[in-house]
XYZ file of C-alpha atoms in Angstrom:
316
model
C 16.326 -18.922 -75.855
C 13.495 -17.195 -74.018
C 11.334 -14.874 -76.082
C 11.304 -11.166 -75.379
C 7.802 -11.560 -73.910
C 9.184 -13.975 -71.287
C 11.995 -11.716 -70.156
C 11.601 -9.318 -67.197
C 10.721 -5.751 -68.118
C 13.914 -3.872 -68.956
C 15.955 -7.063 -69.183
C 18.800 -7.260 -71.695
C 18.863 -10.019 -74.337
C 20.130 -13.379 -73.098
C 23.300 -13.107 -75.186
C 24.284 -9.752 -73.651
C 28.007 -9.919 -72.729
C 28.831 -9.726 -69.025
C 32.329 -8.831 -67.866
C 32.598 -10.004 -64.255
C 36.312 -9.268 -64.175
C 35.687 -5.612 -65.019
C 32.954 -5.404 -62.376
C 35.242 -6.992 -59.802
C 38.162 -4.713 -60.602
C 35.962 -1.632 -60.881
C 34.640 -2.073 -57.361
C 38.233 -2.432 -56.033
C 37.152 -5.382 -53.926
C 40.398 -7.181 -54.700
C 42.303 -4.432 -52.874
C 40.314 -5.119 -49.703
C 40.804 -8.883 -49.938
C 44.539 -8.432 -50.444
C 44.654 -6.102 -47.456
C 42.903 -8.772 -45.405
C 45.547 -11.297 -46.453
C 48.301 -8.913 -45.378
C 46.702 -8.047 -42.045
C 45.817 -11.550 -40.896
C 48.040 -14.616 -40.735
C 46.315 -17.910 -41.560
C 42.506 -18.058 -41.172
C 42.154 -19.737 -44.572
C 38.544 -20.911 -43.985
C 37.528 -17.390 -42.974
C 39.210 -15.736 -45.954
C 37.677 -18.305 -48.303
C 34.199 -17.566 -46.977
C 34.696 -13.802 -47.296
C 35.803 -14.287 -50.909
C 32.697 -16.392 -51.547
C 30.454 -13.654 -50.166
C 32.290 -11.048 -52.256
C 31.833 -13.224 -55.367
C 28.100 -13.549 -54.652
C 27.759 -9.787 -54.364
C 29.682 -9.111 -57.585
C 27.492 -11.582 -59.478
C 24.337 -10.158 -57.888
C 25.379 -6.691 -59.008
C 26.033 -7.937 -62.554
C 22.610 -9.606 -62.643
C 20.912 -6.337 -61.758
C 22.810 -4.536 -64.507
C 21.341 -6.844 -67.189
C 17.836 -6.637 -65.753
C 17.643 -9.958 -63.910
C 15.338 -9.583 -60.954
C 16.670 -11.215 -57.804
C 16.060 -11.155 -54.090
C 18.731 -9.178 -52.298
C 21.054 -11.609 -50.504
C 20.810 -11.750 -46.736
C 24.041 -10.254 -45.430
C 23.628 -10.393 -41.657
C 26.431 -12.505 -40.204
C 27.650 -14.481 -37.225
C 31.352 -14.520 -36.341
C 32.215 -17.188 -33.785
C 35.555 -17.878 -32.166
C 37.745 -17.043 -29.210
C 39.138 -13.546 -28.583
C 42.047 -12.415 -30.724
C 41.150 -14.433 -33.830
C 40.564 -11.433 -36.108
C 36.778 -11.024 -35.957
C 36.872 -7.227 -35.593
C 39.392 -6.843 -38.426
C 37.327 -9.020 -40.765
C 34.186 -7.032 -39.883
C 35.945 -3.826 -40.938
C 37.061 -5.306 -44.258
C 33.623 -6.825 -44.878
C 32.069 -3.390 -44.404
C 34.462 -1.961 -46.997
C 33.481 -4.664 -49.476
C 29.766 -3.985 -48.918
C 30.310 -0.267 -49.388
C 32.336 -0.604 -52.583
C 29.696 -2.858 -54.097
C 26.891 -0.485 -53.140
C 25.193 -2.577 -50.465
C 25.713 -0.001 -47.700
C 26.100 3.773 -48.041
C 29.032 4.517 -45.733
C 31.028 1.379 -45.015
C 31.803 2.161 -41.381
C 31.660 -0.203 -38.401
C 29.972 0.586 -35.089
C 30.922 -1.802 -32.273
C 28.413 -2.416 -29.505
C 28.041 -4.615 -26.438
C 25.080 -5.343 -24.213
C 25.712 -2.169 -22.192
C 25.296 -0.068 -25.342
C 21.934 -1.630 -26.224
C 20.156 -2.667 -23.027
C 18.894 -0.302 -20.363
C 18.541 -0.991 -16.658
C 15.048 0.434 -16.280
C 11.718 0.327 -18.082
C 11.764 2.590 -21.125
C 15.566 2.848 -21.374
C 16.311 -0.034 -23.750
C 14.441 1.097 -26.874
C 16.127 4.543 -27.061
C 19.582 3.033 -26.442
C 19.140 0.339 -29.069
C 17.696 2.721 -31.654
C 20.520 5.201 -31.058
C 23.157 2.541 -31.779
C 21.240 1.421 -34.868
C 21.069 5.027 -36.055
C 24.860 5.363 -35.674
C 25.423 2.131 -37.603
C 22.956 2.816 -40.425
C 24.730 2.787 -43.764
C 27.371 0.380 -42.466
C 27.897 -2.521 -40.088
C 26.762 -2.943 -36.487
C 29.196 -5.349 -34.812
C 27.729 -6.754 -31.577
C 30.464 -8.386 -29.503
C 29.598 -11.119 -26.988
C 26.064 -10.960 -28.368
C 24.827 -13.817 -26.168
C 24.776 -11.456 -23.190
C 21.728 -9.819 -24.766
C 19.689 -12.881 -23.757
C 19.355 -13.647 -20.039
C 16.382 -15.982 -19.573
C 17.204 -16.530 -15.900
C 16.269 -12.907 -15.160
C 12.597 -12.203 -15.860
C 13.168 -8.463 -15.350
C 15.949 -8.313 -17.926
C 15.383 -6.028 -20.929
C 17.677 -7.794 -23.387
C 14.721 -9.426 -25.141
C 13.387 -5.967 -25.987
C 16.694 -5.021 -27.618
C 16.648 -8.246 -29.653
C 13.118 -7.565 -30.904
C 14.098 -4.084 -32.066
C 17.192 -5.490 -33.769
C 15.036 -8.074 -35.574
C 12.684 -5.407 -36.892
C 15.465 -3.165 -38.177
C 17.460 -6.079 -39.623
C 14.439 -7.010 -41.720
C 13.203 -3.542 -42.655
C 16.606 -1.959 -43.357
C 18.465 -4.899 -44.859
C 19.435 -2.715 -47.835
C 21.368 -0.250 -45.657
C 22.531 -2.098 -42.547
C 24.384 -5.327 -41.860
C 24.449 -6.702 -38.315
C 27.294 -9.011 -37.252
C 26.825 -10.983 -34.033
C 30.084 -12.207 -32.483
C 31.236 -14.355 -29.576
C 32.309 -17.788 -28.379
C 30.820 -20.499 -30.616
C 29.213 -22.614 -27.885
C 27.473 -19.635 -26.309
C 26.414 -18.250 -29.684
C 24.817 -21.604 -30.602
C 22.660 -21.407 -27.464
C 21.870 -17.767 -28.241
C 20.515 -18.615 -31.700
C 18.550 -21.585 -30.401
C 16.820 -19.274 -27.949
C 15.421 -17.101 -30.726
C 14.423 -18.805 -34.022
C 13.547 -15.431 -35.557
C 17.083 -14.228 -35.012
C 18.632 -17.421 -36.331
C 16.579 -17.236 -39.545
C 17.830 -13.721 -40.288
C 21.514 -14.571 -39.944
C 22.479 -16.373 -43.140
C 26.266 -16.257 -42.973
C 27.923 -18.130 -40.112
C 31.715 -17.908 -40.079
C 33.817 -19.719 -37.477
C 37.234 -18.269 -36.637
C 39.665 -21.023 -35.598
C 42.386 -20.614 -33.006
C 45.847 -19.865 -34.364
C 48.547 -22.525 -34.319
C 51.805 -21.900 -32.469
C 53.585 -21.379 -35.799
C 50.989 -18.817 -36.899
C 51.254 -16.985 -33.576
C 55.018 -16.721 -33.992
C 54.509 -15.317 -37.492
C 52.024 -12.807 -36.039
C 54.605 -11.766 -33.438
C 57.232 -11.143 -36.102
C 54.730 -9.182 -38.179
C 53.825 -6.987 -35.195
C 57.502 -6.320 -34.485
C 58.246 -5.487 -38.114
C 55.385 -2.981 -38.217
C 56.952 -1.208 -35.207
C 60.546 -1.450 -36.538
C 61.627 -4.083 -34.032
C 63.181 -7.506 -34.502
C 63.953 -10.645 -32.474
C 67.524 -11.739 -32.003
C 67.998 -15.422 -32.865
C 67.939 -16.324 -29.183
C 64.853 -14.185 -28.568
C 63.037 -15.889 -31.442
C 63.656 -19.281 -29.817
C 62.602 -17.916 -26.425
C 59.391 -16.444 -27.802
C 58.487 -19.719 -29.507
C 58.838 -21.322 -26.061
C 56.764 -18.500 -24.536
C 53.926 -19.176 -26.996
C 53.796 -22.875 -26.150
C 53.612 -22.049 -22.437
C 51.111 -19.213 -22.780
C 48.722 -21.322 -24.837
C 48.375 -23.712 -21.898
C 47.480 -21.001 -19.385
C 44.029 -19.460 -18.671
C 42.641 -16.424 -20.505
C 44.653 -17.076 -23.663
C 43.394 -14.724 -26.403
C 45.324 -15.734 -29.526
C 46.774 -12.702 -31.369
C 45.646 -10.354 -28.610
C 47.795 -12.230 -26.077
C 50.723 -12.126 -28.480
C 50.399 -8.370 -28.947
C 50.302 -7.890 -25.160
C 53.406 -10.056 -24.786
C 55.235 -7.984 -27.407
C 54.281 -4.769 -25.585
C 55.716 -6.127 -22.337
C 58.891 -7.313 -24.083
C 59.337 -3.800 -25.479
C 59.047 -2.384 -21.954
C 61.708 -4.775 -20.690
C 63.947 -3.911 -23.623
C 63.535 -0.199 -22.920
C 64.324 -0.730 -19.239
C 67.379 -2.807 -20.122
C 68.709 -0.148 -22.491
C 67.961 2.636 -20.035
C 69.989 0.887 -17.319
C 73.055 0.586 -19.535
C 73.003 3.995 -21.206
C 75.851 5.360 -19.060
C 78.020 2.265 -19.272
C 78.131 1.473 -22.977
C 77.346 3.031 -26.317
C 74.083 2.143 -28.019
C 73.380 1.669 -31.725
C 70.283 1.812 -33.856
C 70.321 -1.995 -33.923
C 70.205 -2.047 -30.108
C 67.062 0.087 -30.212
C 65.465 -2.340 -32.648
C 66.406 -5.679 -31.112
C 64.414 -7.696 -28.590
C 66.776 -10.054 -26.758
C 66.057 -13.394 -25.100
C 66.212 -11.838 -21.606
C 63.366 -9.508 -22.579
C 61.234 -12.602 -23.158
C 62.337 -15.032 -20.458
C 61.815 -12.456 -17.679
C 58.082 -13.082 -18.125
C 56.332 -14.851 -15.254
C 54.715 -17.072 -17.886
C 57.895 -19.153 -17.622
C 56.903 -19.940 -14.038
C 53.345 -20.835 -15.016
C 51.660 -17.521 -14.144
C 49.406 -15.407 -16.348
C 51.364 -12.200 -16.636
C 49.317 -9.020 -16.516
C 46.318 -10.675 -14.842
C 47.024 -8.971 -11.514
C 47.523 -5.212 -12.124
C 49.297 -4.863 -8.768
C 52.130 -7.094 -9.966
C 54.967 -5.518 -11.974
C 55.237 -6.761 -15.542
C 59.023 -6.541 -15.769
C 59.904 -8.695 -12.796
């Protein structure tokens, strides 16, 4: 056992009891992790990594309480994956975890894109970037499609200035701000390679996989249940077919595409019910049920991306 002279000033004795369970429960982090499980289908690798980060922070907090000096963990993150894979939702829950464990003051999320950070003229970028950082201070700054900040082909582009300001603040305010860079994995890899200083400050890289067809169907049923809708048996089969077809078409965005498809099915259902209101009585179950015709009317069944052309009706 180390002597008292060898221990850090203010450190507790080595045999001081530590109750990690009490620290974990006291911070109510488990509530956030359970909420994440309820909100997102699948994504096991992502949820595992978030739990690992939460565990690190709980242990780091316990170490401080018994006087163990430690370097604050680097919490800036990279979320990579295609649209609709839950990156924004996970960012919100991560911010809650950081807030409950005392790593950020507010626990809010500010979402930004290139347009929010980069100006078009000399002298415009710094104020825009600093304003967004000011809004995010005490929480999380979530930068979507972050690779658009870097445009080496344009020598008059001001994205590099925004990146330099971000680097400074990420280093100097790491105890009150977490920056999450998000986007397609291949483009994000190039983005980090272009700036070693940025890459070295982002310690946590989390890849969000695409959903399977089975997971997308479960997401669809969850969305319907939240809105007090349901599939008929035939509609469930039709929507499973829809998912397989939609996944093969351009601009597929995982859960986002599924939510859009549900919205259009609800419109068709409403139109169908409206057209029969004078010819037959309706029940509560009718108002709740999506039928197969509400699904198969989609142009996806003819190989088209429905909703891509705003001039085309979505119920045809």
